[in-house]
């Protein structure tokens, strides 16, 4: 294990050999493979041809018919094969050059995607409209209380009225459980404090925190209470289980959860709604959570410090997917099969797909959640747990984080720490953080963790480190080959670009030799800086930790441009469009320098020739401004309330014994 992780660090962190970049657009993904395939097919073609010739010759003696029958198709197929090989061979050899910059294309496409989404989010302009849209979109009646929600949302100027697919998708499998079973499971996870799931109890329009919540984690539930306070009077009696840890909890095997979703979809079409109000006797249906820490059954499993990907975290993928079938990727080279589906050239092309771990078995060794999570108690049965973020394949129910709602890290520039105009900001990519993604207890796991890899990537000036690629003007450009991917020694990259990416203070969550090893690697560490110092920099790096990054929303709200690499997704994921509102990075970091270069430009000597590239500062500023504006429209505290309110009305219906008859009706 140690050996393989060592390789991880030296390589994926510093990947980008020519091979790693060998499939830029417009050539189809895997074109190198295609080239090999073409050669194989060609050889096979020849073999087949000569074989057929022989058969035909033998056939001569018996019948003339067989000659024509065999000869024509073999000649014909040989011609076709040659053409195919020529084409594929060309693909395979030309893949390092492209006619335009993929990021130009991605920014262009993002604009359209965002507009489309924006149009979809708010088509209706009155309650009856919204009800109709709801029925069309989700095949059922809106939940009881929808009229209160609608008024709440419109009074607070919510742009998003119709589009809540995240809620729909999170709740769908729960329709396969009876309301009684959901209530029982809520009781089971909240009645044993070992589970680190805290209860919120709603009775008669008021919320309270359940017994047995670990004191250090109460702040989180206090935050939830603060959000609830705005609309709890419209919610039915129920108990809710909140995840008190960062890591998500519930991963149900694909085979089971797909069936549950199917069951959920079938229950959708039930469009009778004879009942317009939640049942009356709901309060007494929830079994009281014991005051004393008792010996209630443990229904979650201890997975802390374990490698979780293969046996737990990826079981939500189909059994045929690479995540379930491939083991032990050679992490010393970039797994291009893993990146190709969500990449355009070397760059991150599809943020939604990038979150899907099913085609990315290499992630098993590239994130703290999968390598060695700090606090991970989970289940592969569908327990109803509300979490702040989750990785793909988990079935936690997302809710807006109290961390953001309470503004534990918030955007508050001042005269002494102003958010100056973009052009006046320091042209640097900035990050500060702790080694808290997972626990590196002595087996060298830190070398695979995303935070550590990015810090290493940005600072490793060791001349013997593997070179990394940039996309620069071709030496002899023509219309088809304007730009070319070129390998550049990493020592040169740290001179050419300005980055300030460092671990703060000291190494945390480590054990054994992983403490001194990291201390040596990341020395000198940065001293603590004020959060409001961020706005001095044009570019802000945002990285996952043990869960979602609490800084991203303030980054988005600022006038600086966030670069984000993340495994975890949050409630707002489909509201924000990558390349329109922020710059997405692959978790592997292979396009780290090339992406930065797109915005900053370059002026220097590369492999013996002068290269000058104009930066896209104007685009950077535009994305930063759009992100800021959009965040102020759809990611406000009000928007968190509106999302949560709607989610809990849906949850109220789902836990009601008469849920099939229950719906808002005019
Ligand atoms: C969104 O709506 C506007 C105005 O209704 C329309 O002009 C635009 O074409 C729409 N965009 C997309 C992508 O649907
Ligand atoms: C990104 O991937 C998702 C999921 O596969 C797909 O539905 C979507 O159309 C893709 N988006 C683009 C722009 O290709
Ligand atoms: C920009 O930030 C970098 C890294 O923090 C620092 O070294 C440099 O001096 C700053 N430049 C200016 C002009 O302030
Ligand atoms: C550079 O890396 C090599 C191999 O990992 C190592 O042997 C060498 O000591 C490093 N040099 C420096 C200056 O860190």
XYZ file of C-alpha atoms and ligand atoms in Angstrom:
722
model
C 0.000 0.000 0.000
C 2.737 2.396 0.941
C 4.536 1.795 -2.298
C 1.475 2.334 -4.432
C 0.620 5.531 -2.621
C 4.107 6.812 -3.044
C 3.599 6.438 -6.720
C 0.275 8.229 -6.451
C 1.904 11.282 -5.121
C 4.810 11.515 -7.458
C 2.583 10.951 -10.406
C -1.045 11.943 -10.405
C -0.096 15.091 -8.566
C 2.349 15.804 -11.271
C 0.756 13.922 -14.120
C 0.601 15.233 -17.600
C 3.044 13.448 -19.646
C 2.186 13.676 -23.297
C 0.133 10.553 -22.855
C -2.003 12.252 -20.293
C -2.936 14.894 -22.780
C -3.322 12.725 -25.769
C -6.972 13.247 -26.480
C -7.807 16.893 -26.834
C -10.856 17.957 -28.732
C -11.895 17.686 -31.546
C -10.515 14.187 -31.673
C -12.794 11.693 -30.013
C -11.954 10.468 -26.524
C -9.617 7.527 -26.443
C -8.240 8.218 -29.901
C -4.903 6.676 -29.005
C -6.834 3.534 -28.222
C -8.620 3.977 -31.499
C -5.286 4.121 -33.310
C -4.240 0.840 -31.744
C -7.626 -0.637 -32.506
C -7.252 0.488 -36.089
C -3.909 -1.246 -36.408
C -5.353 -4.385 -34.842
C -8.312 -4.281 -37.198
C -5.969 -3.757 -40.152
C -3.827 -6.763 -39.240
C -6.958 -8.809 -38.707
C -8.292 -7.574 -42.027
C -5.200 -8.717 -43.880
C -5.202 -12.051 -42.110
C -8.843 -12.511 -42.931
C -8.255 -11.493 -46.514
C -5.485 -13.990 -47.083
C -7.417 -16.654 -45.237
C -10.423 -16.004 -47.409
C -8.191 -16.088 -50.503
C -6.982 -19.520 -49.467
C -10.489 -20.722 -48.789
C -11.515 -19.349 -52.145
C -8.695 -21.134 -53.916
C -9.709 -24.354 -52.293
C -13.251 -23.499 -53.155
C -12.260 -23.284 -56.864
C -12.176 -26.972 -57.165
C -15.718 -27.364 -55.972
C -17.668 -24.396 -57.202
C -17.129 -21.139 -59.090
C -19.774 -19.498 -57.036
C -17.706 -19.390 -53.889
C -14.940 -17.351 -55.562
C -17.113 -14.371 -56.309
C -18.895 -14.742 -53.043
C -15.681 -14.526 -51.054
C -13.622 -12.218 -53.194
C -15.833 -9.223 -53.543
C -16.550 -8.660 -49.884
C -12.925 -9.217 -48.907
C -11.647 -6.632 -51.384
C -14.373 -4.295 -50.412
C -13.793 -4.657 -46.693
C -10.053 -4.232 -47.179
C -10.677 -0.867 -48.841
C -12.972 0.215 -46.050
C -10.498 -0.940 -43.452
C -7.647 0.957 -45.063
C -9.697 4.138 -45.045
C -10.662 3.581 -41.442
C -7.058 2.934 -40.455
C -5.833 6.020 -42.241
C -8.417 8.142 -40.476
C -7.842 6.607 -37.065
C -4.080 6.724 -37.540
C -4.354 10.434 -38.263
C -6.427 10.936 -35.136
C -3.919 9.064 -33.095
C -0.931 11.030 -34.345
C -2.376 14.510 -34.352
C -3.887 14.538 -30.925
C -1.473 16.994 -29.398
C -2.621 19.860 -31.593
C -5.977 21.594 -31.651
C -7.563 24.343 -33.677
C -9.084 26.278 -30.769
C -8.791 26.467 -27.039
C -11.229 24.081 -25.288
C -11.886 26.674 -22.598
C -13.175 29.146 -25.229
C -15.709 26.510 -26.182
C -16.590 25.641 -22.595
C -17.241 29.252 -21.657
C -19.373 29.687 -24.737
C -21.425 26.566 -24.012
C -21.810 27.467 -20.350
C -23.625 30.657 -21.243
C -26.293 28.743 -23.150
C -26.591 26.067 -20.473
C -27.065 28.707 -17.820
C -29.688 30.590 -19.811
C -31.572 27.396 -20.435
C -31.476 26.504 -16.769
C -32.566 29.971 -15.783
C -35.518 29.785 -18.138
C -36.522 26.396 -16.733
C -36.260 27.548 -13.133
C -39.023 30.079 -13.235
C -41.616 29.629 -15.900
C -44.660 30.089 -13.718
C -45.813 33.493 -12.556
C -48.730 32.588 -10.308
C -49.639 29.813 -7.893
C -51.928 27.870 -10.285
C -49.126 27.984 -12.861
C -46.632 26.691 -10.353
C -48.983 23.874 -9.355
C -49.450 22.882 -12.972
C -45.701 22.988 -13.645
C -45.129 20.874 -10.555
C -47.576 18.220 -11.746
C -46.065 18.156 -15.211
C -42.525 17.940 -13.962
C -42.847 15.602 -10.995
C -45.956 13.617 -11.873
C -47.688 14.227 -8.602
C -49.475 16.952 -6.688
C -47.418 19.485 -4.792
C -47.293 18.637 -1.072
C -49.775 20.134 1.397
C -48.754 23.624 2.409
C -47.465 24.398 -1.076
C -49.425 27.644 -1.102
C -47.498 28.852 1.975
C -44.244 27.851 0.376
C -45.134 29.626 -2.840
C -45.963 32.830 -1.023
C -42.834 32.545 1.101
C -40.661 32.105 -1.996
C -42.204 34.837 -4.095
C -42.274 37.343 -1.255
C -38.546 36.855 -0.936
C -38.008 37.333 -4.640
C -36.908 33.775 -5.387
C -35.907 33.364 -9.010
C -36.185 29.597 -8.683
C -39.786 28.417 -8.417
C -40.171 25.378 -10.621
C -36.834 23.595 -10.669
C -36.090 21.453 -7.623
C -34.812 18.274 -9.207
C -32.270 17.805 -6.428
C -35.044 17.369 -3.869
C -36.947 15.044 -6.155
C -33.909 12.839 -6.778
C -32.840 12.720 -3.138
C -36.301 11.658 -1.931
C -37.303 9.290 -4.711
C -35.969 6.014 -3.220
C -37.670 6.733 0.124
C -41.046 6.115 -1.502
C -40.104 2.443 -1.393
C -40.210 2.571 2.424
C -43.510 2.825 4.262
C -44.016 5.990 6.329
C -43.891 3.834 9.469
C -40.555 2.352 8.419
C -39.080 5.813 7.752
C -40.183 6.912 11.217
C -38.670 3.828 12.805
C -35.379 4.292 10.963
C -35.247 7.938 12.010
C -35.649 6.780 15.601
C -32.946 4.148 15.230
C -30.284 6.521 13.964
C -31.082 9.296 16.425
C -31.560 7.225 19.580
C -27.941 6.085 19.802
C -25.492 9.006 20.108
C -22.717 6.795 18.757
C -24.244 7.375 15.333
C -23.506 11.114 15.462
C -26.944 11.868 14.072
C -28.763 14.593 15.972
C -32.528 14.916 16.068
C -34.704 17.937 15.496
C -38.219 17.435 16.782
C -41.085 19.410 15.293
C -44.377 19.553 17.242
C -47.256 22.003 16.889
C -45.302 24.308 14.651
C -42.266 24.539 16.882
C -38.853 22.918 16.643
C -36.552 21.686 19.374
C -33.251 19.848 19.497
C -33.506 16.205 20.505
C -31.762 14.674 23.518
C -28.359 13.039 23.350
C -26.650 15.401 20.927
C -22.882 15.532 21.375
C -22.220 19.008 22.863
C -19.369 19.852 20.477
C -21.717 19.434 17.550
C -24.742 21.273 18.881
C -23.867 24.444 16.965
C -24.887 22.709 13.760
C -28.371 21.972 15.045
C -28.587 25.481 16.463
C -27.991 26.653 12.914
C -30.672 24.353 11.554
C -33.062 25.706 14.194
C -32.278 29.216 13.047
C -33.239 28.362 9.470
C -36.346 26.444 10.568
C -37.523 29.288 12.716
C -38.669 31.131 9.596
C -41.205 28.567 8.423
C -41.605 25.835 11.014
C -45.162 26.955 11.789
C -46.256 25.457 8.448
C -44.535 22.102 8.957
C -46.274 18.955 10.239
C -45.143 17.097 13.360
C -42.068 15.004 12.664
C -38.556 14.058 13.803
C -35.558 14.618 11.556
C -32.093 13.054 11.741
C -29.148 15.341 10.945
C -25.667 14.135 10.171
C -23.324 15.773 12.685
C -20.176 14.743 10.817
C -18.775 16.144 7.587
C -18.654 12.837 5.757
C -21.812 11.560 4.086
C -23.305 8.326 5.419
C -25.614 6.216 3.327
C -24.648 4.261 0.227
C -27.248 1.746 -0.911
C -26.185 -0.862 -3.488
C -27.179 -0.046 -7.046
C -29.287 -3.184 -7.405
C -31.427 -2.207 -4.428
C -31.629 1.528 -4.835
C -32.532 1.392 -8.519
C -35.499 -0.799 -7.645
C -36.484 1.613 -4.924
C -36.322 4.526 -7.341
C -38.457 2.607 -9.780
C -41.002 2.058 -7.040
C -40.842 5.765 -6.292
C -41.510 6.643 -9.909
C -44.483 4.302 -10.005
C -45.996 5.965 -6.970
C -45.545 9.317 -8.728
C -48.332 8.866 -11.179
C -50.850 8.720 -8.393
C -52.648 11.952 -9.096
C -55.633 11.683 -6.839
C -55.484 14.091 -3.959
C -58.461 13.733 -1.720
C -56.619 15.007 1.355
C -55.236 18.512 1.482
C -53.864 18.494 5.013
C -51.293 16.417 6.817
C -52.738 13.755 9.117
C -53.759 14.969 12.557
C -52.209 12.383 14.845
C -48.668 12.562 13.493
C -46.937 13.681 16.691
C -47.661 10.509 18.633
C -46.488 8.258 15.789
C -42.834 9.097 16.350
C -41.318 6.918 19.023
C -39.766 9.185 21.696
C -35.988 9.447 21.532
C -34.520 8.303 24.878
C -32.968 10.954 27.121
C -30.223 8.742 28.397
C -27.509 7.429 26.223
C -28.696 3.824 26.077
C -27.771 0.588 24.467
C -29.978 1.076 21.455
C -28.889 -1.022 18.549
C -26.072 0.278 16.395
C -27.384 0.402 12.870
C -24.425 2.177 11.285
C -21.005 0.670 10.709
C -17.630 2.040 11.688
C -15.662 2.855 8.556
C -13.326 5.543 9.886
C -9.707 5.297 8.714
C -10.592 2.571 6.248
C -10.297 2.469 2.496
C -13.950 2.884 1.670
C -14.216 3.057 -2.093
C -14.489 -0.534 -3.214
C -16.657 -2.111 -0.549
C -18.787 0.833 0.389
C -18.607 4.172 -1.395
C -18.940 2.910 -4.953
C -21.679 0.312 -4.465
C -24.247 2.773 -5.812
C -22.652 2.301 -9.253
C -23.919 -0.322 -11.630
C -22.133 -3.689 -11.211
C -20.799 -3.399 -14.758
C -19.248 0.028 -14.231
C -15.467 0.469 -13.993
C -15.813 1.564 -10.349
C -17.158 -1.881 -9.461
C -15.116 -3.984 -11.838
C -11.653 -2.436 -11.901
C -9.179 -2.610 -9.074
C -5.717 -1.276 -8.470
C -5.317 1.356 -11.066
C -1.743 2.168 -11.767
C -1.853 5.638 -10.320
C 1.583 6.454 -11.630
C -0.050 7.534 -14.871
C -3.152 9.589 -15.403
C -6.094 7.285 -16.047
C -7.343 8.877 -19.252
C -10.221 6.429 -19.489
C -11.366 7.821 -16.161
C -11.129 11.457 -17.230
C -12.154 11.263 -20.897
C -15.945 11.065 -20.375
C -16.033 14.387 -18.514
C -13.157 16.173 -20.241
C -12.793 18.391 -23.251
C -9.183 18.022 -24.233
C -7.252 18.226 -21.002
C -9.869 20.407 -19.315
C -12.905 19.676 -17.214
C -15.816 19.722 -19.637
C -18.768 18.343 -17.702
C -19.040 19.095 -13.995
C -22.097 16.887 -13.520
C -20.407 13.904 -15.064
C -17.159 14.637 -13.219
C -19.059 14.056 -9.963
C -20.077 10.593 -11.101
C -17.516 8.199 -9.654
C -18.752 5.193 -11.611
C -16.340 5.680 -14.509
C -13.520 6.812 -12.206
C -12.091 3.825 -10.303
C -8.828 5.707 -9.835
C -10.541 8.042 -7.342
C -10.254 5.218 -4.808
C -6.701 6.454 -4.230
C -7.234 10.160 -4.828
C -9.471 11.491 -2.066
C -9.476 11.443 1.731
C -13.065 10.182 1.884
C -11.998 7.053 0.027
C -8.485 6.676 1.439
C -8.969 7.224 5.160
C -11.915 9.319 6.379
C -11.688 10.799 9.870
C -15.217 10.118 11.099
C -17.194 7.779 8.973
C -20.122 5.816 10.291
C -22.317 4.686 7.486
C -24.803 2.164 6.269
C -25.698 0.521 3.014
C -29.335 0.488 4.060
C -31.509 3.468 3.314
C -31.537 5.363 6.611
C -33.020 8.851 6.348
C -30.164 11.215 7.179
C -29.936 14.888 6.263
C -26.398 15.867 5.265
C -24.737 19.066 4.102
C -22.964 17.463 1.176
C -22.414 14.101 -0.427
C -20.318 12.354 -3.012
C -22.008 10.659 -5.949
C -23.486 7.288 -5.090
C -24.588 8.350 -1.597
C -28.242 8.569 -0.601
C -28.093 11.203 2.105
C -30.705 13.940 1.788
C -29.029 17.275 1.068
C -30.023 20.392 2.982
C -28.490 23.879 2.992
C -25.565 23.913 5.377
C -25.901 25.757 8.657
C -22.241 26.643 8.245
C -23.136 28.845 5.306
C -26.424 30.018 6.783
C -24.751 31.190 9.983
C -21.935 32.682 7.907
C -19.185 30.942 9.791
C -16.925 31.981 6.930
C -18.382 34.972 5.250
C -17.749 37.591 2.669
C -17.267 40.856 4.545
C -14.692 43.138 2.957
C -13.860 46.262 4.899
C -11.857 49.447 4.377
C -8.761 47.749 5.687
C -9.441 44.560 3.715
C -11.322 45.740 0.666
C -12.600 43.798 -2.312
C -10.882 46.000 -4.860
C -11.688 46.166 -8.572
C -10.586 43.020 -10.361
C -7.803 44.636 -12.371
C -6.185 45.938 -9.211
C -6.100 42.567 -7.514
C -2.934 40.526 -7.204
C -2.570 38.228 -10.222
C -2.090 35.166 -8.007
C -3.950 31.916 -7.349
C -4.363 31.702 -3.585
C -5.222 28.940 -1.117
C -4.851 28.374 2.597
C -6.054 25.325 4.470
C -5.396 22.385 6.714
C -4.532 18.772 5.989
C -7.963 17.773 7.245
C -9.376 15.864 4.295
C -8.732 12.506 5.911
C -6.431 10.883 8.443
C -2.995 9.837 7.320
C -2.127 7.472 10.104
C 1.242 6.249 8.937
C 0.566 4.428 5.686
C 1.283 7.457 3.504
C -2.356 8.029 2.570
C -1.737 11.790 2.469
C 0.011 11.399 -0.857
C -3.290 10.582 -2.489
C -5.421 13.230 -0.780
C -6.619 16.051 -2.993
C -5.566 18.906 -0.723
C -2.055 17.596 -0.274
C -1.738 16.798 -3.962
C -2.710 20.316 -4.980
C -0.303 21.925 -2.516
C 2.400 19.634 -3.805
C 1.458 20.394 -7.386
C 1.718 24.125 -6.825
C 4.987 24.090 -4.930
C 7.020 21.171 -6.114
C 10.058 22.780 -7.690
C 12.015 19.580 -7.668
C 13.626 19.590 -11.092
C 13.293 15.832 -11.311
C 9.496 15.970 -10.948
C 7.488 14.930 -13.983
C 6.770 17.736 -16.450
C 3.237 19.063 -16.833
C 1.420 20.208 -19.917
C 0.396 23.633 -21.101
C -1.644 24.456 -24.154
C 0.427 26.935 -26.137
C 0.548 28.255 -29.722
C 1.946 25.675 -32.124
C 5.482 26.359 -33.444
C 4.198 26.479 -37.040
C 0.532 27.208 -36.604
C -2.038 26.620 -39.303
C -5.812 26.608 -39.281
C -6.038 23.048 -37.996
C -3.184 23.186 -35.545
C -3.253 26.507 -33.871
C -2.399 25.261 -30.410
C -0.407 22.393 -29.079
C -0.062 20.660 -25.717
C 3.510 20.974 -24.583
C 5.288 19.460 -21.600
C 7.052 21.918 -19.356
C 9.305 21.093 -16.405
C 7.495 21.824 -13.171
C 10.370 23.899 -11.841
C 9.778 26.297 -14.696
C 6.024 26.468 -14.086
C 6.445 27.730 -10.552
C 8.586 30.535 -11.974
C 6.242 31.388 -14.819
C 3.044 31.614 -12.773
C 2.231 33.205 -9.480
C 0.554 30.881 -7.008
C 0.413 31.034 -3.232
C -0.984 27.713 -2.079
C 0.049 26.561 1.362
C -0.895 24.531 4.385
C -1.532 26.709 7.441
C 0.264 26.343 10.775
C 0.914 22.650 11.221
C 0.034 19.199 9.993
C -3.210 17.820 11.427
C -4.896 14.427 11.244
C -1.697 12.444 10.933
C 0.060 9.634 12.728
C 3.453 7.936 12.719
C 5.921 9.081 10.138
C 3.187 10.766 8.110
C 3.473 13.754 10.484
C 7.169 14.546 9.953
C 6.999 13.522 6.286
C 4.232 16.009 5.586
C 5.866 18.681 7.702
C 8.992 18.314 5.574
C 7.130 18.248 2.286
C 4.949 21.275 3.018
C 7.556 23.436 4.752
C 7.536 26.309 5.150
C 3.909 26.359 6.204
C 1.938 29.589 6.102
C 0.923 31.480 9.189
C -2.735 32.069 9.897
C -4.269 34.805 7.754
C -7.522 36.690 7.954
C -10.321 35.255 5.822
C -10.986 38.724 4.425
C -7.464 38.811 2.965
C -8.689 36.561 0.172
C -10.199 39.404 -1.813
C -6.732 40.754 -2.566
C -6.200 37.949 -5.058
C -7.700 37.552 -8.492
C -7.902 33.773 -8.296
C -9.071 31.742 -5.318
C -8.584 28.002 -5.149
C -11.367 26.044 -3.452
C -10.740 22.458 -2.383
C -12.842 19.796 -0.701
C -12.036 18.705 2.785
C -13.612 15.943 4.829
C -16.886 17.252 3.434
C -17.862 20.219 1.278
C -15.820 23.407 1.356
C -17.478 26.026 3.550
C -15.659 28.781 1.689
C -17.057 28.412 -1.769
C -20.184 30.514 -1.354
C -18.273 33.488 0.094
C -15.707 33.082 -2.718
C -18.498 33.180 -5.268
C -19.968 36.272 -3.641
C -16.664 38.099 -3.921
C -15.251 39.881 -6.937
C -12.465 37.291 -7.230
C -12.634 34.236 -9.452
C -12.972 30.859 -7.695
C -11.286 27.736 -9.105
C -13.010 24.685 -7.651
C -11.983 21.023 -7.452
C -14.496 18.906 -5.560
C -15.787 15.433 -4.931
C -18.699 16.588 -2.783
C -21.838 18.207 -4.120
C -24.291 20.425 -2.259
C -27.905 21.545 -2.470
C -27.103 24.324 -4.953
C -25.240 22.175 -7.442
C -27.653 22.524 -10.346
C -28.102 26.280 -9.817
C -24.517 27.230 -10.469
C -22.940 26.695 -13.874
C -19.233 25.902 -14.183
C -17.287 28.135 -16.600
C -20.148 30.642 -16.281
C -19.877 31.298 -12.540
C -16.630 29.613 -11.509
C -13.724 27.664 -12.979
C -13.937 23.887 -12.459
C -10.818 21.753 -12.007
C -10.485 18.001 -12.213
C -9.720 16.401 -8.836
C -6.573 14.962 -10.359
C -5.246 18.455 -10.958
C -3.762 17.620 -14.349
C -5.089 20.788 -15.981
C -4.194 22.968 -13.027
C -1.412 24.953 -14.721
C -2.957 24.967 -18.168
C -6.238 26.328 -16.779
C -4.462 29.035 -14.835
C -2.455 29.938 -17.928
C -5.611 30.447 -19.961
C -6.510 33.351 -17.684
C -3.098 34.767 -16.799
C -1.362 34.321 -20.140
C 2.301 33.512 -20.475
C 5.460 35.260 -21.457
C 8.583 33.162 -21.382
C 10.878 30.553 -22.833
C 9.372 27.107 -23.270
C 11.566 24.257 -24.406
C 13.917 26.639 -26.120
C 11.479 28.919 -27.895
C 9.898 32.207 -26.949
C 6.231 31.847 -26.205
C 3.894 34.754 -25.676
C 0.256 34.184 -24.959
C -2.251 36.879 -24.216
C -4.198 36.079 -21.031
C -7.977 36.076 -20.741
C -8.189 38.531 -17.871
C -11.363 39.999 -19.281
C -13.038 36.584 -19.271
C -11.785 35.980 -15.737
C -13.338 39.212 -14.575
C -16.555 38.466 -16.405
C -16.929 35.003 -14.838
C -16.155 36.460 -11.409
C -18.804 39.141 -11.869
C -21.412 36.750 -13.187
C -20.790 34.384 -10.276
C -21.123 37.230 -7.825
C -24.325 38.488 -9.362
C -25.876 35.045 -9.605
C -24.936 34.135 -6.033
C -26.681 37.301 -4.870
C -29.792 36.177 -6.720
C -30.085 32.460 -5.964
C -27.704 31.564 -3.113
C -28.877 34.065 -0.517
C -29.872 33.044 2.984
C -33.458 33.391 1.792
C -32.783 30.842 -0.929
C -31.486 28.381 1.639
C -34.704 28.835 3.625
C -36.831 28.394 0.526
C -35.048 25.191 -0.468
C -35.238 23.751 3.028
C -38.903 24.707 3.444
C -39.868 22.934 0.256
C -37.742 19.915 1.143
C -39.440 19.551 4.535
C -42.948 19.848 3.108
C -42.037 16.989 0.778
C -40.572 15.082 3.710
C -43.729 15.727 5.694
C -45.786 14.092 3.002
C -43.367 11.196 2.621
C -43.665 10.361 6.324
C -47.460 10.670 6.398
C -49.507 7.449 6.521
C -51.878 8.854 3.922
C -49.152 10.116 1.633
C -50.700 8.611 -1.484
C -53.859 10.652 -1.070
C -52.120 13.745 0.145
C -51.524 16.779 -1.992
C -52.102 20.439 -2.380
C -55.289 21.111 -4.296
C -57.015 24.308 -5.200
C -34.515 31.984 -22.416
O -35.606 32.889 -22.470
C -35.339 34.054 -23.206
C -36.512 35.006 -23.065
O -37.702 34.342 -22.844
C -35.098 33.660 -24.674
O -34.816 34.810 -25.446
C -33.910 32.724 -24.736
O -33.708 32.264 -26.053
C -34.110 31.545 -23.816
N -32.861 30.822 -23.791
C -32.786 29.503 -23.841
C -31.431 28.926 -23.855
O -33.760 28.790 -23.846
C -22.982 16.286 -18.850
O -23.246 14.993 -18.381
C -24.596 14.779 -18.018
C -24.694 13.441 -17.339
O -24.188 12.432 -18.139
C -25.460 14.899 -19.258
O -26.809 14.682 -18.920
C -25.267 16.294 -19.840
O -25.990 16.411 -21.028
C -23.819 16.586 -20.085
N -23.676 17.980 -20.438
C -23.058 18.381 -21.519
C -22.977 19.845 -21.726
O -22.563 17.600 -22.295
C 0.997 38.985 -4.838
O 0.897 37.847 -4.008
C 2.077 37.098 -3.928
C 1.779 35.837 -3.174
O 1.070 36.069 -1.995
C 3.170 37.928 -3.282
O 4.362 37.194 -3.220
C 3.389 39.174 -4.123
O 4.315 40.017 -3.492
C 2.076 39.928 -4.310
N 2.269 40.987 -5.278
C 1.911 42.223 -5.044
C 2.154 43.201 -6.144
O 1.412 42.564 -3.988
C 13.690 15.397 -5.974
O 12.969 14.187 -6.047
C 13.808 13.040 -6.046
C 12.923 11.829 -6.308
O 11.703 11.913 -5.643
C 14.555 12.986 -4.720
O 15.412 11.868 -4.721
C 15.379 14.253 -4.538
O 15.996 14.268 -3.289
C 14.491 15.482 -4.681
N 15.314 16.683 -4.675
C 15.000 17.738 -3.947
C 15.914 18.904 -4.096
O 14.056 17.786 -3.190
